[in-house]
Amino acid sequence: MFCSRVSILAIAMITVSSTIALAKPTLLSRQVIAQTPTSVPQTNGAKSGGWLKDLNLTSQQLQQIKQIHNQSKQQIAEKSQVIRQEQQELHDLIAGTATKGQVLSKYNQIKLVKQQLADVQFENTLAIREILNPEQRLKFADRMYKKNHPH
């Protein structure tokens, strides 16, 4: 039971913490052209489990976080799939004979979907924040900041 709670939290936190990375697209960067992985490796969840435990969440908080994750899971999966498909199309356009306008149009489509995905993930962050007490919020924010700004 404890492992399933940690797993659920790890998935939720990974989903939430990737918002900043997706919100900063750069023109035709490797990140835009590269394929987005279909799932998060288990090692990331395992690393996250330790600090999630440090939040000392109640069973009610765990249930609420699970609910937040479940409410957006489908939407996140759909947008991620669209991004992967459009990134492949962008790759093909760049490699082919498409015009500059066609390539830019595809890039802008990808940017839009990435922003929509980032918005959903940030809404999850805000929803999770609302169920945490001040001490938990501080730990949550510190961990998110350290993960997204390692230096």
mmCIF file of C-alpha atoms in Angstrom:
data_model
loop_
_atom_site.group_PDB
_atom_site.id
_atom_site.type_symbol
_atom_site.label_atom_id
_atom_site.label_comp_id
_atom_site.label_asym_id
_atom_site.label_seq_id
_atom_site.Cartn_x
_atom_site.Cartn_y
_atom_site.Cartn_z
ATOM 1 C CA MET A 1 0.000 0.000 0.000
ATOM 2 C CA PHE A 2 2.805 2.397 0.914
ATOM 3 C CA CYS A 3 4.639 1.640 -2.347
ATOM 4 C CA SER A 4 1.515 2.337 -4.385
ATOM 5 C CA ARG A 5 1.088 5.684 -2.617
ATOM 6 C CA VAL A 6 4.676 6.626 -3.296
ATOM 7 C CA SER A 7 4.308 5.511 -6.923
ATOM 8 C CA ILE A 8 1.192 7.617 -7.379
ATOM 9 C CA LEU A 9 2.899 10.607 -5.826
ATOM 10 C CA ALA A 10 6.021 10.077 -7.881
ATOM 11 C CA ILE A 11 3.990 10.029 -11.093
ATOM 12 C CA ALA A 12 2.090 13.136 -10.050
ATOM 13 C CA MET A 13 5.238 14.997 -9.085
ATOM 14 C CA ILE A 14 7.090 14.036 -12.255
ATOM 15 C CA THR A 15 4.126 15.219 -14.285
ATOM 16 C CA VAL A 16 4.014 18.477 -12.379
ATOM 17 C CA SER A 17 7.745 19.159 -12.325
ATOM 18 C CA SER A 18 8.211 18.820 -16.070
ATOM 19 C CA THR A 19 6.144 21.956 -16.669
ATOM 20 C CA ILE A 20 9.072 24.369 -16.819
ATOM 21 C CA ALA A 21 11.023 22.233 -19.264
ATOM 22 C CA LEU A 22 8.065 22.082 -21.637
ATOM 23 C CA ALA A 23 7.282 25.771 -21.270
ATOM 24 C CA LYS A 24 10.673 26.875 -22.657
ATOM 25 C CA PRO A 25 10.770 25.768 -26.312
ATOM 26 C CA THR A 26 13.678 27.004 -28.431
ATOM 27 C CA LEU A 27 13.509 27.431 -32.197
ATOM 28 C CA LEU A 28 14.199 24.112 -33.907
ATOM 29 C CA SER A 29 16.182 22.863 -30.973
ATOM 30 C CA ARG A 30 17.072 19.223 -30.496
ATOM 31 C CA GLN A 31 14.346 19.003 -27.870
ATOM 32 C CA VAL A 32 11.671 19.937 -30.414
ATOM 33 C CA ILE A 33 12.958 17.571 -33.062
ATOM 34 C CA ALA A 34 13.747 14.708 -30.688
ATOM 35 C CA GLN A 35 11.119 12.138 -29.882
ATOM 36 C CA THR A 36 9.391 12.590 -26.546
ATOM 37 C CA PRO A 37 9.550 9.376 -24.485
ATOM 38 C CA THR A 38 6.233 7.567 -24.099
ATOM 39 C CA SER A 39 6.685 7.045 -20.379
ATOM 40 C CA VAL A 40 8.843 8.198 -17.518
ATOM 41 C CA PRO A 41 11.479 5.636 -16.516
ATOM 42 C CA GLN A 42 10.977 4.004 -13.143
ATOM 43 C CA THR A 43 14.303 5.313 -11.887
ATOM 44 C CA ASN A 44 12.898 8.853 -11.808
ATOM 45 C CA GLY A 45 9.980 7.700 -9.666
ATOM 46 C CA ALA A 46 12.306 5.893 -7.315
ATOM 47 C CA LYS A 47 14.466 8.984 -6.860
ATOM 48 C CA SER A 48 11.397 11.124 -6.210
ATOM 49 C CA GLY A 49 9.947 8.767 -3.602
ATOM 50 C CA GLY A 50 12.381 9.788 -0.869
ATOM 51 C CA TRP A 51 11.590 13.452 -0.862
ATOM 52 C CA LEU A 52 7.868 12.814 -1.258
ATOM 53 C CA LYS A 53 8.048 10.839 1.945
ATOM 54 C CA ASP A 54 9.650 13.887 3.565
ATOM 55 C CA LEU A 55 6.456 15.857 2.944
ATOM 56 C CA ASN A 56 4.696 13.707 5.571
ATOM 57 C CA LEU A 57 1.450 13.632 3.620
ATOM 58 C CA THR A 58 -1.736 12.439 5.267
ATOM 59 C CA SER A 59 -3.800 9.701 3.657
ATOM 60 C CA GLN A 60 -6.370 12.357 2.710
ATOM 61 C CA GLN A 61 -3.660 14.412 0.976
ATOM 62 C CA LEU A 62 -2.421 11.304 -0.830
ATOM 63 C CA GLN A 63 -5.944 10.586 -2.047
ATOM 64 C CA GLN A 64 -6.406 14.173 -3.220
ATOM 65 C CA ILE A 65 -3.109 14.102 -5.148
ATOM 66 C CA LYS A 66 -4.129 10.822 -6.746
ATOM 67 C CA GLN A 67 -7.427 12.390 -7.781
ATOM 68 C CA ILE A 68 -5.646 15.423 -9.279
ATOM 69 C CA HIS A 69 -3.380 13.119 -11.247
ATOM 70 C CA ASN A 70 -6.240 10.917 -12.453
ATOM 71 C CA GLN A 71 -8.316 13.903 -13.603
ATOM 72 C CA SER A 72 -5.602 15.118 -15.971
ATOM 73 C CA LYS A 73 -3.954 11.814 -16.904
ATOM 74 C CA GLN A 74 -5.908 11.338 -20.160
ATOM 75 C CA GLN A 75 -5.476 14.942 -21.275
ATOM 76 C CA ILE A 76 -1.724 14.824 -20.608
ATOM 77 C CA ALA A 77 -1.376 11.516 -22.458
ATOM 78 C CA GLU A 78 -3.283 12.844 -25.482
ATOM 79 C CA LYS A 79 -1.257 16.056 -25.693
ATOM 80 C CA SER A 80 1.996 14.125 -25.285
ATOM 81 C CA GLN A 81 0.996 11.837 -28.160
ATOM 82 C CA VAL A 82 0.151 14.819 -30.367
ATOM 83 C CA ILE A 83 3.544 16.360 -29.578
ATOM 84 C CA ARG A 84 5.360 13.138 -30.512
ATOM 85 C CA GLN A 85 3.464 12.885 -33.800
ATOM 86 C CA GLU A 86 4.015 16.516 -34.696
ATOM 87 C CA GLN A 87 7.720 16.294 -33.794
ATOM 88 C CA GLN A 88 8.052 13.405 -36.243
ATOM 89 C CA GLU A 89 6.261 15.475 -38.876
ATOM 90 C CA LEU A 90 8.616 18.386 -38.160
ATOM 91 C CA HIS A 91 11.593 16.079 -38.523
ATOM 92 C CA ASP A 92 10.262 14.891 -41.878
ATOM 93 C CA LEU A 93 9.631 18.458 -43.043
ATOM 94 C CA ILE A 94 13.141 19.544 -42.097
ATOM 95 C CA ALA A 95 14.657 16.510 -43.801
ATOM 96 C CA GLY A 96 12.475 16.917 -46.896
ATOM 97 C CA THR A 97 11.706 19.650 -49.379
ATOM 98 C CA ALA A 98 9.182 21.634 -47.339
ATOM 99 C CA THR A 99 9.252 25.399 -47.485
ATOM 100 C CA LYS A 100 10.483 27.501 -44.612
ATOM 101 C CA GLY A 101 6.872 28.553 -43.999
ATOM 102 C CA GLN A 102 5.699 24.943 -43.710
ATOM 103 C CA VAL A 103 8.481 24.131 -41.246
ATOM 104 C CA LEU A 104 7.723 27.212 -39.143
ATOM 105 C CA SER A 105 4.017 26.436 -39.177
ATOM 106 C CA LYS A 106 4.636 22.915 -37.845
ATOM 107 C CA TYR A 107 7.041 24.269 -35.233
ATOM 108 C CA ASN A 108 4.396 26.756 -34.057
ATOM 109 C CA GLN A 109 1.805 23.960 -33.826
ATOM 110 C CA ILE A 110 4.188 22.019 -31.582
ATOM 111 C CA LYS A 111 4.829 25.093 -29.443
ATOM 112 C CA LEU A 112 1.106 25.606 -28.967
ATOM 113 C CA VAL A 113 0.450 22.016 -27.851
ATOM 114 C CA LYS A 114 3.506 22.094 -25.560
ATOM 115 C CA GLN A 115 2.177 25.270 -23.962
ATOM 116 C CA GLN A 116 -1.236 23.656 -23.479
ATOM 117 C CA LEU A 117 0.445 20.651 -21.861
ATOM 118 C CA ALA A 118 2.529 22.907 -19.632
ATOM 119 C CA ASP A 119 -0.642 24.742 -18.590
ATOM 120 C CA VAL A 120 -2.358 21.493 -17.559
ATOM 121 C CA GLN A 121 0.713 20.435 -15.610
ATOM 122 C CA PHE A 122 0.988 23.803 -13.888
ATOM 123 C CA GLU A 123 -2.685 23.658 -12.954
ATOM 124 C CA ASN A 124 -1.870 20.322 -11.296
ATOM 125 C CA THR A 125 0.973 21.994 -9.410
ATOM 126 C CA LEU A 126 -1.399 24.686 -8.149
ATOM 127 C CA ALA A 127 -4.014 22.107 -7.164
ATOM 128 C CA ILE A 128 -1.439 20.072 -5.236
ATOM 129 C CA ARG A 129 -0.125 23.226 -3.596
ATOM 130 C CA GLU A 130 -3.607 23.965 -2.270
ATOM 131 C CA ILE A 131 -3.757 20.721 -0.304
ATOM 132 C CA LEU A 132 -0.359 21.146 1.348
ATOM 133 C CA ASN A 133 0.236 22.898 4.640
ATOM 134 C CA PRO A 134 2.815 25.740 4.776
ATOM 135 C CA GLU A 135 5.689 23.461 5.822
ATOM 136 C CA GLN A 136 4.878 20.960 3.074
ATOM 137 C CA ARG A 137 4.595 23.772 0.520
ATOM 138 C CA LEU A 138 8.060 24.983 1.401
ATOM 139 C CA LYS A 139 9.569 21.515 0.941
ATOM 140 C CA PHE A 140 7.559 21.020 -2.258
ATOM 141 C CA ALA A 141 8.705 24.349 -3.705
ATOM 142 C CA ASP A 142 12.324 23.817 -2.654
ATOM 143 C CA ARG A 143 12.423 20.425 -4.339
ATOM 144 C CA MET A 144 10.784 21.669 -7.530
ATOM 145 C CA TYR A 145 13.167 24.619 -7.706
ATOM 146 C CA LYS A 146 16.228 22.426 -7.160
ATOM 147 C CA LYS A 147 15.070 19.933 -9.795
ATOM 148 C CA ASN A 148 14.459 22.615 -12.419
ATOM 149 C CA HIS A 149 17.443 24.835 -11.473
ATOM 150 C CA PRO A 150 20.280 22.501 -10.464
ATOM 151 C CA HIS A 151 22.852 25.286 -9.933
#
